[in-house]
XYZ file of N, CA and C in Angstrom:
666
model
N -16.360 -17.987 -23.563
C -15.680 -17.366 -22.487
C -15.304 -16.628 -21.843
N -15.572 -15.409 -21.719
C -15.116 -14.015 -22.091
C -13.902 -13.826 -20.744
N -12.857 -12.999 -21.381
C -12.011 -13.227 -20.512
C -11.961 -12.013 -19.827
N -10.857 -11.923 -18.512
C -10.682 -11.013 -17.598
C -10.838 -9.766 -18.206
N -11.689 -8.298 -17.605
C -11.325 -7.217 -17.872
C -10.211 -6.452 -17.559
N -9.573 -5.721 -18.485
C -8.351 -4.930 -18.625
C -7.988 -4.350 -16.761
N -7.534 -3.965 -16.103
C -7.102 -3.685 -14.937
C -7.212 -2.445 -14.753
N -8.245 -1.502 -13.884
C -8.168 -0.168 -13.791
C -8.105 0.537 -12.758
N -8.233 -0.300 -11.549
C -7.813 -0.073 -10.204
C -9.373 0.358 -9.718
N -10.444 1.221 -10.706
C -11.377 2.052 -10.043
C -12.434 0.946 -8.969
N -12.289 0.643 -8.080
C -12.780 -0.092 -6.726
C -13.751 0.660 -6.205
N -14.894 0.225 -6.267
C -15.748 1.153 -4.888
C -16.305 0.343 -3.663
N -16.678 0.500 -2.723
C -17.148 0.243 -1.118
C -18.101 -0.769 -1.386
N -17.644 -2.253 -1.320
C -19.077 -2.977 -1.303
C -18.993 -3.756 -3.127
N -18.370 -3.289 -3.871
C -17.997 -3.622 -5.327
C -17.103 -4.612 -5.471
N -17.017 -4.964 -6.696
C -16.022 -6.251 -6.623
C -14.581 -5.848 -6.823
N -14.141 -6.845 -6.377
C -11.926 -6.681 -6.541
C -11.966 -6.524 -8.230
N -10.936 -5.330 -8.186
C -10.331 -5.507 -9.498
C -8.921 -6.347 -9.584
N -8.515 -6.818 -10.793
C -6.774 -8.172 -10.939
C -5.952 -7.685 -11.930
N -4.894 -7.560 -11.642
C -4.206 -7.050 -11.996
C -2.669 -8.885 -12.309
N -2.703 -9.188 -13.228
C -1.622 -10.313 -13.154
C -0.469 -9.504 -13.982
N 0.300 -9.404 -13.759
C 1.894 -8.719 -13.651
C 2.942 -9.735 -13.556
N 4.034 -9.761 -14.525
C 5.079 -10.907 -14.428
C 5.290 -11.445 -12.922
N 5.199 -12.202 -12.598
C 5.764 -12.963 -11.324
C 4.446 -12.104 -9.905
N 3.503 -11.531 -10.334
C 2.727 -11.073 -9.300
C 1.060 -11.117 -9.863
N 0.657 -11.360 -8.941
C -0.647 -11.140 -9.049
C -1.153 -10.396 -7.766
N -2.144 -9.042 -8.400
C -2.313 -8.164 -7.275
C -3.992 -8.174 -7.638
N -4.034 -7.897 -6.143
C -5.924 -8.015 -6.319
C -5.954 -6.484 -5.591
N -7.413 -5.553 -5.832
C -7.016 -4.460 -5.491
C -9.068 -4.540 -4.847
N -9.054 -3.813 -3.985
C -10.811 -3.919 -3.394
C -10.837 -2.674 -2.465
N -12.093 -2.205 -2.191
C -12.298 -1.341 -1.509
C -13.247 -1.780 -0.159
N -13.070 -1.510 0.656
C -13.866 -1.888 2.155
C -13.926 -0.816 3.107
N -15.421 -0.672 3.578
C -15.400 0.255 4.774
C -16.135 0.919 4.318
N -16.534 1.831 5.392
C -16.611 3.452 4.768
C -15.966 4.606 4.637
N -14.986 4.300 4.658
C -13.678 5.023 4.353
C -13.077 5.080 3.258
N -13.498 3.889 2.422
C -13.373 3.798 1.050
C -11.499 3.087 1.292
N -11.562 2.054 2.007
C -9.878 2.116 2.228
C -9.734 0.622 0.998
N -8.752 0.960 0.782
C -8.396 0.386 -0.065
C -7.428 -1.091 0.592
N -7.544 -2.511 0.354
C -6.991 -3.816 0.618
C -6.607 -4.443 -0.438
N -5.115 -4.407 -0.756
C -4.738 -5.023 -1.782
C -3.848 -7.014 -1.311
N -4.169 -7.626 -2.112
C -3.896 -9.081 -1.975
C -2.709 -9.334 -2.847
N -1.522 -9.675 -2.238
C -0.637 -9.936 -3.362
C -0.091 -11.492 -3.201
N -0.589 -12.243 -4.645
C -0.379 -13.575 -5.140
C 1.003 -13.900 -5.685
N 1.601 -15.168 -4.860
C 2.986 -15.288 -6.030
C 1.796 -16.299 -6.531
N 1.979 -16.722 -7.841
C 1.290 -17.394 -9.013
C 1.999 -18.594 -9.164
N 3.129 -18.960 -8.703
C 3.784 -20.579 -8.298
C 3.557 -21.216 -7.246
N 3.224 -20.607 -6.101
C 2.960 -21.041 -4.776
C 1.541 -20.782 -4.513
N 0.892 -20.084 -4.867
C -0.847 -19.362 -4.308
C -0.275 -18.656 -3.231
N 0.621 -19.110 -2.565
C 0.878 -18.131 -1.248
C 0.650 -16.440 -1.551
N -0.127 -16.194 -0.279
C -0.753 -14.754 -0.904
C -0.367 -13.488 0.665
N 0.087 -12.214 0.427
C 0.145 -11.207 1.351
C -0.864 -10.555 1.345
N -0.759 -9.546 2.153
C -2.297 -9.280 2.129
C -1.671 -7.250 2.755
N -2.080 -6.092 1.946
C -1.377 -5.211 2.814
C -2.708 -4.658 3.004
N -2.696 -4.372 4.315
C -3.954 -2.999 5.251
C -5.191 -4.190 4.893
N -5.130 -4.830 6.041
C -6.987 -5.539 6.532
C -7.537 -4.306 7.488
N -7.956 -3.391 6.323
C -8.553 -2.427 6.481
C -9.968 -2.542 7.295
N -10.593 -3.127 7.166
C -12.193 -3.562 7.494
C -12.673 -4.409 6.402
N -13.850 -4.608 7.233
C -14.524 -6.009 6.523
C -14.359 -7.246 6.430
N -13.858 -7.686 7.756
C -13.540 -8.914 7.323
C -13.905 -10.316 7.033
N -15.123 -10.008 6.561
C -15.520 -11.430 5.945
C -15.360 -11.472 4.602
N -14.868 -9.761 4.164
C -15.183 -9.787 2.613
C -14.061 -10.246 2.267
N -12.569 -9.806 3.165
C -11.189 -9.795 3.032
C -11.603 -11.516 3.087
N -11.816 -12.269 3.622
C -11.458 -13.964 4.472
C -11.924 -14.151 2.992
N -13.264 -13.880 2.242
C -13.623 -14.760 0.738
C -13.239 -14.457 -0.299
N -12.292 -12.958 -0.415
C -11.621 -13.165 -1.488
C -10.530 -13.511 -1.658
N -9.694 -14.019 -0.489
C -8.736 -14.816 -0.130
C -9.492 -16.079 -0.160
N -10.306 -16.791 -0.323
C -10.658 -18.103 -0.447
C -9.652 -18.973 0.370
N -9.624 -20.319 -0.525
C -8.288 -20.837 0.511
C -6.818 -20.873 0.318
N -6.689 -19.993 -0.434
C -5.036 -19.376 -0.318
C -4.719 -19.675 0.989
N -3.200 -19.929 1.306
C -2.964 -19.563 2.343
C -2.036 -18.053 2.450
N -2.860 -17.268 3.297
C -2.322 -16.048 3.917
C -1.041 -16.243 4.493
N 0.548 -15.657 3.827
C 1.800 -15.900 4.658
C 1.818 -14.882 5.775
N 1.348 -13.575 5.568
C 1.659 -12.412 5.832
C 0.599 -11.223 5.518
N 0.694 -10.134 6.761
C -0.295 -9.016 6.641
C 0.494 -7.403 6.885
N 0.828 -6.705 5.700
C 1.301 -5.896 6.165
C 0.657 -4.588 6.286
N 1.020 -4.116 7.154
C 0.064 -2.724 7.534
C 1.013 -1.492 7.682
N 0.282 -0.665 6.756
C 1.078 0.562 6.183
C 1.255 1.444 7.265
N 0.141 1.749 8.357
C 0.413 2.299 9.787
C -0.406 2.061 10.777
N -0.487 2.911 11.206
C -1.115 2.683 12.480
C -2.637 3.932 12.572
N -3.205 3.661 11.775
C -4.209 4.676 11.657
C -5.265 3.680 11.619
N -6.173 3.268 12.567
C -7.510 3.234 13.064
C -8.144 2.213 11.265
N -8.423 2.914 10.702
C -9.057 2.896 9.438
C -8.769 1.735 8.706
N -6.888 1.159 8.666
C -6.227 0.752 8.312
C -6.324 -0.730 8.854
N -6.451 -0.709 9.861
C -6.233 -2.194 10.900
C -7.652 -2.955 11.588
N -8.695 -2.707 10.742
C -10.222 -2.872 11.879
C -10.307 -4.181 11.777
N -9.642 -4.873 10.725
C -10.166 -6.329 9.713
C -9.116 -7.114 10.865
N -7.820 -6.249 11.385
C -6.202 -7.190 11.669
C -6.883 -8.546 12.566
N -7.843 -8.381 13.810
C -8.148 -9.216 14.784
C -8.786 -10.158 13.939
N -9.631 -9.749 13.168
C -10.655 -11.416 12.608
C -9.708 -12.032 11.714
N -8.983 -10.977 10.859
C -8.301 -11.852 9.884
C -6.994 -12.539 10.366
N -6.770 -12.131 11.357
C -5.450 -12.687 12.088
C -5.842 -14.278 12.789
N -7.361 -13.863 13.431
C -7.460 -15.103 13.899
C -8.074 -16.127 13.591
N -8.635 -15.851 12.277
C -8.931 -16.782 11.174
C -7.826 -17.540 10.330
N -6.791 -17.127 10.238
C -5.731 -17.203 9.438
C -4.291 -17.948 9.868
N -4.205 -17.001 11.290
C -3.141 -17.233 11.677
C -1.652 -16.366 11.175
N -1.779 -15.439 10.007
C -0.636 -14.731 9.919
C -0.030 -13.371 10.637
N 0.948 -13.615 10.264
C 1.932 -12.685 11.273
C 1.788 -11.108 10.527
N 2.284 -10.322 11.218
C 1.735 -8.974 11.406
C 3.072 -8.499 10.999
N 3.626 -7.571 10.063
C 5.175 -6.748 9.700
C 4.274 -5.223 9.698
N 5.528 -4.638 10.455
C 4.522 -3.114 10.511
C 6.044 -2.647 11.144
N 6.250 -1.057 10.725
C 7.377 -0.465 11.147
C 7.070 -0.072 12.792
N 8.153 -0.399 13.290
C 8.156 -0.249 14.846
C 7.781 0.977 15.266
N 7.987 2.272 14.623
C 7.489 3.193 15.340
C 5.221 3.682 15.148
N 4.678 2.515 14.593
C 3.589 2.273 14.370
C 2.994 1.327 15.196
N 3.865 0.156 15.047
C 3.581 -1.040 15.822
C 2.578 -0.980 16.967
N 3.113 -0.136 18.164
C 2.298 0.432 19.301
C 1.240 0.432 19.230
N 0.670 0.902 18.052
C -0.888 1.586 17.753
C -1.707 0.546 17.232
N -1.201 -0.922 17.070
C -2.424 -1.895 16.383
C -3.056 -2.881 17.058
N -3.351 -3.393 17.008
C -4.559 -3.705 18.129
C -4.369 -5.594 18.491
N -2.870 -5.550 17.310
C -2.406 -7.452 17.659
C -1.158 -7.370 17.893
N -0.351 -8.202 18.408
C 1.104 -8.592 18.445
C 1.734 -7.811 16.982
N 2.889 -7.491 16.759
C 3.569 -7.469 15.272
C 4.777 -8.632 15.649
N 4.628 -9.621 14.422
C 5.941 -10.612 14.391
C 6.731 -10.094 14.142
N 6.768 -8.970 13.144
C 7.807 -8.437 12.139
C 7.714 -7.023 12.239
N 8.797 -6.767 12.801
C 9.263 -5.076 12.462
C 10.531 -4.751 11.695
N 9.758 -4.004 10.587
C 10.083 -3.915 9.092
C 10.360 -2.453 8.830
N 11.712 -1.925 7.828
C 11.632 -0.118 7.723
C 12.340 -0.525 7.272
N 13.073 1.154 6.550
C 13.996 0.766 5.026
C 15.195 -0.344 5.603
N 15.339 -0.719 4.036
C 16.461 -2.106 4.088
C 15.592 -3.256 4.321
N 13.972 -3.718 4.827
C 13.526 -4.603 5.040
C 13.318 -5.171 3.781
N 12.860 -6.957 3.824
C 12.119 -6.900 2.770
C 10.967 -8.486 2.947
N 10.581 -8.353 2.856
C 9.205 -9.773 3.023
C 9.110 -10.226 1.723
N 8.475 -11.388 2.047
C 8.574 -12.561 0.918
C 7.185 -12.757 1.283
N 6.524 -13.314 -0.275
C 5.390 -14.581 -0.394
C 5.983 -15.158 -1.838
N 5.816 -16.224 -1.164
C 6.327 -17.488 -2.084
C 7.457 -17.164 -2.522
N 7.625 -17.220 -3.725
C 9.152 -16.299 -4.779
C 9.171 -15.403 -4.700
N 8.031 -14.767 -4.672
C 8.290 -12.641 -4.837
C 8.703 -12.106 -3.680
N 10.096 -11.230 -3.779
C 10.630 -10.459 -2.785
C 10.047 -9.157 -3.096
N 9.296 -8.297 -1.639
C 8.788 -7.185 -1.696
C 10.149 -6.286 -0.696
N 10.242 -4.984 -1.318
C 11.277 -4.412 -0.194
C 10.565 -3.522 0.489
N 10.573 -2.756 1.817
C 10.074 -1.889 2.572
C 10.467 -0.442 2.710
N 9.938 0.799 2.358
C 10.586 1.863 2.315
C 9.660 2.404 3.558
N 10.291 3.109 4.207
C 10.105 4.414 5.517
C 9.824 5.687 4.937
N 8.522 6.151 5.249
C 7.728 7.368 4.915
C 7.512 7.851 5.758
N 7.766 9.172 6.766
C 7.805 9.259 7.967
C 7.233 11.178 7.605
N 5.429 10.806 8.000
C 4.935 12.362 8.016
C 2.922 12.424 8.100
N 2.902 10.958 7.493
C 1.636 11.205 7.470
C 1.421 10.165 9.452
N 2.532 9.647 9.986
C 2.205 9.210 10.823
C 3.479 8.977 11.237
N 4.919 8.581 12.590
C 5.598 8.382 12.657
C 6.247 6.983 11.691
N 5.491 6.283 11.581
C 6.286 4.364 10.434
C 5.303 4.379 10.060
N 4.779 5.145 9.150
C 4.246 5.088 7.830
C 5.477 3.901 6.843
N 4.900 3.176 5.622
C 5.614 2.303 5.161
C 5.185 2.151 4.080
N 5.723 1.825 3.000
C 4.962 1.261 1.731
C 5.423 0.041 0.915
N 5.483 -0.614 0.401
C 5.593 -1.940 0.193
C 6.079 -2.045 -1.540
N 7.118 -2.240 -2.577
C 7.653 -1.994 -3.440
C 8.217 -3.242 -4.065
N 7.520 -3.902 -5.272
C 7.896 -5.049 -6.308
C 8.343 -4.618 -7.190
N 9.426 -5.084 -7.771
C 10.359 -4.353 -8.835
C 10.589 -5.843 -9.276
N 9.931 -6.873 -9.223
C 9.657 -7.995 -10.419
C 9.436 -8.160 -11.937
N 8.766 -6.443 -12.445
C 8.211 -6.343 -13.061
C 9.021 -5.785 -13.852
N 9.052 -6.275 -15.401
C 10.135 -5.507 -16.591
C 9.955 -4.159 -17.212
N 8.528 -4.027 -16.754
C 7.326 -2.718 -17.774
C 7.883 -1.696 -16.145
N 7.933 -2.370 -14.755
C 7.582 -1.186 -14.161
C 7.597 -1.500 -12.545
N 8.011 -0.960 -11.990
C 7.734 -1.172 -10.565
C 6.483 -0.856 -10.107
N 6.064 -1.673 -9.104
C 4.529 -1.071 -8.220
C 4.233 -0.965 -6.750
N 4.118 0.435 -6.222
C 4.243 0.822 -5.491
C 3.574 1.094 -4.460
N 2.775 0.240 -3.325
C 1.678 0.211 -2.680
C 2.063 1.279 -0.986
N 1.546 2.362 -1.629
C 2.091 3.628 -0.278
C 1.201 4.038 0.838
N 0.111 3.092 1.015
C -0.434 3.093 2.135
C -1.036 4.836 2.164
N -1.257 5.898 3.118
C -1.658 7.348 3.320
C -0.507 8.165 3.206
N 0.394 7.654 2.449
C 1.993 8.729 2.385
C 2.023 9.403 1.004
N 0.983 8.710 -0.082
C 1.091 9.494 -1.865
C -0.198 9.098 -1.956
N -1.106 10.303 -2.651
C -1.970 9.747 -3.645
C -1.674 10.639 -4.482
N -2.779 10.014 -5.801
C -2.934 11.357 -6.859
C -3.141 12.638 -6.452
N -2.595 13.750 -6.754
C -2.632 14.856 -6.601
C -1.749 15.163 -5.116
N -1.253 14.463 -4.361
C -0.233 15.047 -3.206
C -0.192 13.445 -2.352
N 0.917 14.561 -1.680
C 1.308 13.367 -0.233
C 0.016 13.380 0.841
N 0.339 12.103 1.850
C -0.855 12.424 2.668
C -0.977 13.316 3.731
N -1.656 13.643 4.270
C -2.187 14.400 5.196
C -0.955 14.562 6.435
N -0.610 15.883 6.604
C 0.336 16.237 7.629
C -0.044 17.083 8.450
N -1.894 17.140 8.372
C -2.721 18.261 9.655
C -2.032 19.529 10.029
N -1.436 20.311 9.184
C -1.200 21.538 9.056
C 0.234 21.785 9.406
N 0.789 20.636 10.116
C 2.309 20.508 10.347
C 3.307 20.555 9.568
N 3.958 21.925 9.371
C 5.187 21.956 8.616
C 6.029 21.189 8.701
N 6.783 20.615 10.128
C 7.762 19.816 9.901
C 7.524 18.541 9.960
N 6.197 18.084 9.796
C 5.879 16.513 9.265
C 5.867 16.876 8.068
N 4.935 17.950 7.292
C 4.846 17.794 5.997
C 6.358 17.954 5.503
N 7.047 18.246 5.704
C 8.642 18.579 5.201
C 9.292 17.199 5.317
N 9.202 16.235 6.429
C 9.297 14.974 6.410
C 8.945 14.013 5.518
N 7.586 14.210 5.335
C 7.320 13.880 4.287
C 7.557 13.677 3.037
N 7.455 14.939 2.542
C 8.209 15.880 1.032
C 9.496 15.151 1.348
N 10.234 14.743 2.204
C 11.451 14.778 1.991
C 11.765 12.898 1.513
N 10.987 12.205 2.083
C 11.291 10.858 2.338
C 10.610 10.711 0.856
N 9.833 11.079 0.271
C 9.018 10.738 -0.352
C 9.705 11.229 -2.060
N 10.320 12.080 -1.882
C 11.450 12.598 -3.098
C 12.709 12.124 -3.246
N 12.957 11.777 -1.708
C 14.695 11.157 -1.615
C 14.567 9.501 -2.144
N 13.339 8.915 -1.420
C 13.084 7.983 -1.229
C 12.150 6.790 -2.232
N 11.426 7.834 -3.273
C 10.265 6.927 -4.023
C 10.886 8.155 -5.566
N 10.294 9.254 -5.610
C 10.681 9.679 -7.370
C 12.025 9.810 -7.240
N 12.954 9.765 -6.116
C 14.417 10.134 -6.582
C 14.693 9.012 -7.682
N 14.815 7.692 -7.211
C 15.180 6.532 -6.999
C 14.459 5.833 -8.089
N 12.877 5.875 -8.138
C 12.094 4.860 -9.193
C 11.389 5.760 -10.244
N 11.264 5.151 -11.504
C 11.137 5.721 -12.923
C 9.795 6.102 -12.624
N 9.624 7.480 -13.957
C 8.198 7.028 -14.275
C 6.875 6.663 -14.017
N 7.155 5.099 -14.937
C 6.595 4.458 -15.173
C 5.868 3.282 -13.702
N 6.938 3.753 -12.931
C 6.472 3.005 -11.415
C 4.927 3.477 -11.057
N 3.721 2.437 -10.833
C 2.959 2.425 -10.396
C 2.158 2.600 -9.045
N 1.392 3.007 -9.066
C 1.130 3.667 -7.631
C -0.148 3.132 -6.840
N -0.061 2.391 -6.174
C -1.791 1.651 -4.840
C -2.054 2.185 -4.031
N -2.620 3.322 -3.770
C -2.286 4.198 -2.591
C -3.209 3.411 -1.657
N -3.363 4.380 -0.610
C -4.619 3.526 0.725
C -5.866 3.818 0.655
N -6.705 4.444 -0.111
C -8.085 4.947 -0.780
C -7.712 5.792 -2.069
N -9.031 5.399 -2.984
C -9.105 5.933 -4.127
C -7.992 5.223 -5.208
N -8.109 6.066 -6.282
C -7.999 5.431 -7.652
C -6.114 5.482 -7.354
N -5.920 4.683 -8.094
C -3.950 4.420 -8.633
C -3.710 5.769 -9.374
N -2.423 5.801 -9.261
C -1.640 6.779 -10.621
C -0.271 6.492 -10.706
N 0.603 7.288 -11.338
C 2.055 6.681 -11.561
C 2.940 8.270 -10.922
N 4.006 7.426 -11.029
C 5.357 8.402 -10.503
C 5.454 9.828 -11.341
N 5.425 9.431 -13.142
C 5.407 10.244 -13.912
C 4.055 10.856 -14.184
N 3.081 10.861 -13.645
C 1.679 11.478 -13.478
C 1.765 12.704 -12.187
N 2.472 12.405 -11.041
C 2.718 13.624 -10.055
C 3.616 14.024 -10.188
N 4.623 13.817 -10.537
C 5.938 14.045 -10.578
C 6.192 15.544 -11.045
N 5.609 16.107 -11.843
C 5.916 17.379 -12.187
C 5.243 18.532 -11.972
N 4.456 18.032 -10.069
C 3.373 18.490 -9.400
C 4.347 18.652 -7.860
N 5.601 18.032 -7.858
C 5.926 18.441 -6.426
C 6.521 19.641 -6.153
N 6.847 20.280 -7.176
C 6.847 21.661 -6.693
C 5.746 22.709 -6.377
N 4.704 22.376 -6.949
C 3.609 23.220 -6.491
C 3.009 22.248 -5.060
N 3.348 21.094 -4.990
C 3.294 20.565 -2.917
C 4.039 20.945 -2.266
N 5.176 21.470 -2.741
C 6.356 22.004 -1.880
C 5.522 23.283 -1.558
N 5.045 24.367 -2.743
C 5.031 25.204 -2.347
C 3.791 25.645 -1.610
N 2.511 24.487 -2.092
C 1.082 25.308 -1.087
C 1.514 24.331 0.267
N 2.578 23.594 0.585
C 2.746 23.385 1.969
C 1.781 22.023 2.793
N 1.215 21.298 1.550
C 0.019 19.883 1.659
C 0.290 19.238 0.736
């Protein structure tokens, strides 16, 4: 029997998921919907309990990927519609509670059971995840950080950080400055170059690949 192909993080809308097993966590990435949104299942390999980062679209595909595993929480990274279109159907099917930042929670279509921000932690089985508030793309954008892998942290950034730059702040210099300040102080400052970044759309990156471009991002203003 052939083994699983090495993880690349390169997924396409309607295509197969990509699965990565790291110490203490199984990460499943798939692309859903017409805007190529990434959804991530984070599974505890001991208990089988699973957390979903962004029920973005195509609830039938998300539920099929989940299978019979218990979904214990859905973390919504921010309030933009393309990141929560599957929420009502997935919540209806699983009963999973929603976690989101209080500034973005009112923009979601289902009640938020758990308000989270800087300093908050969420768990899935034996796995502990930290929440980082990144203001700018939206007021209550958050990232989800896993630090249980001795080789590298794993950071799920929603639309706050991508390969090539920060998330869209629509030409607003104040919003851009807030997002850059948060990224430099809370992400690039404390986390090492090896940190793997899983964005809300498109391919993955690492902090080391992006760090040299920070002055260029500041200078261009987007």
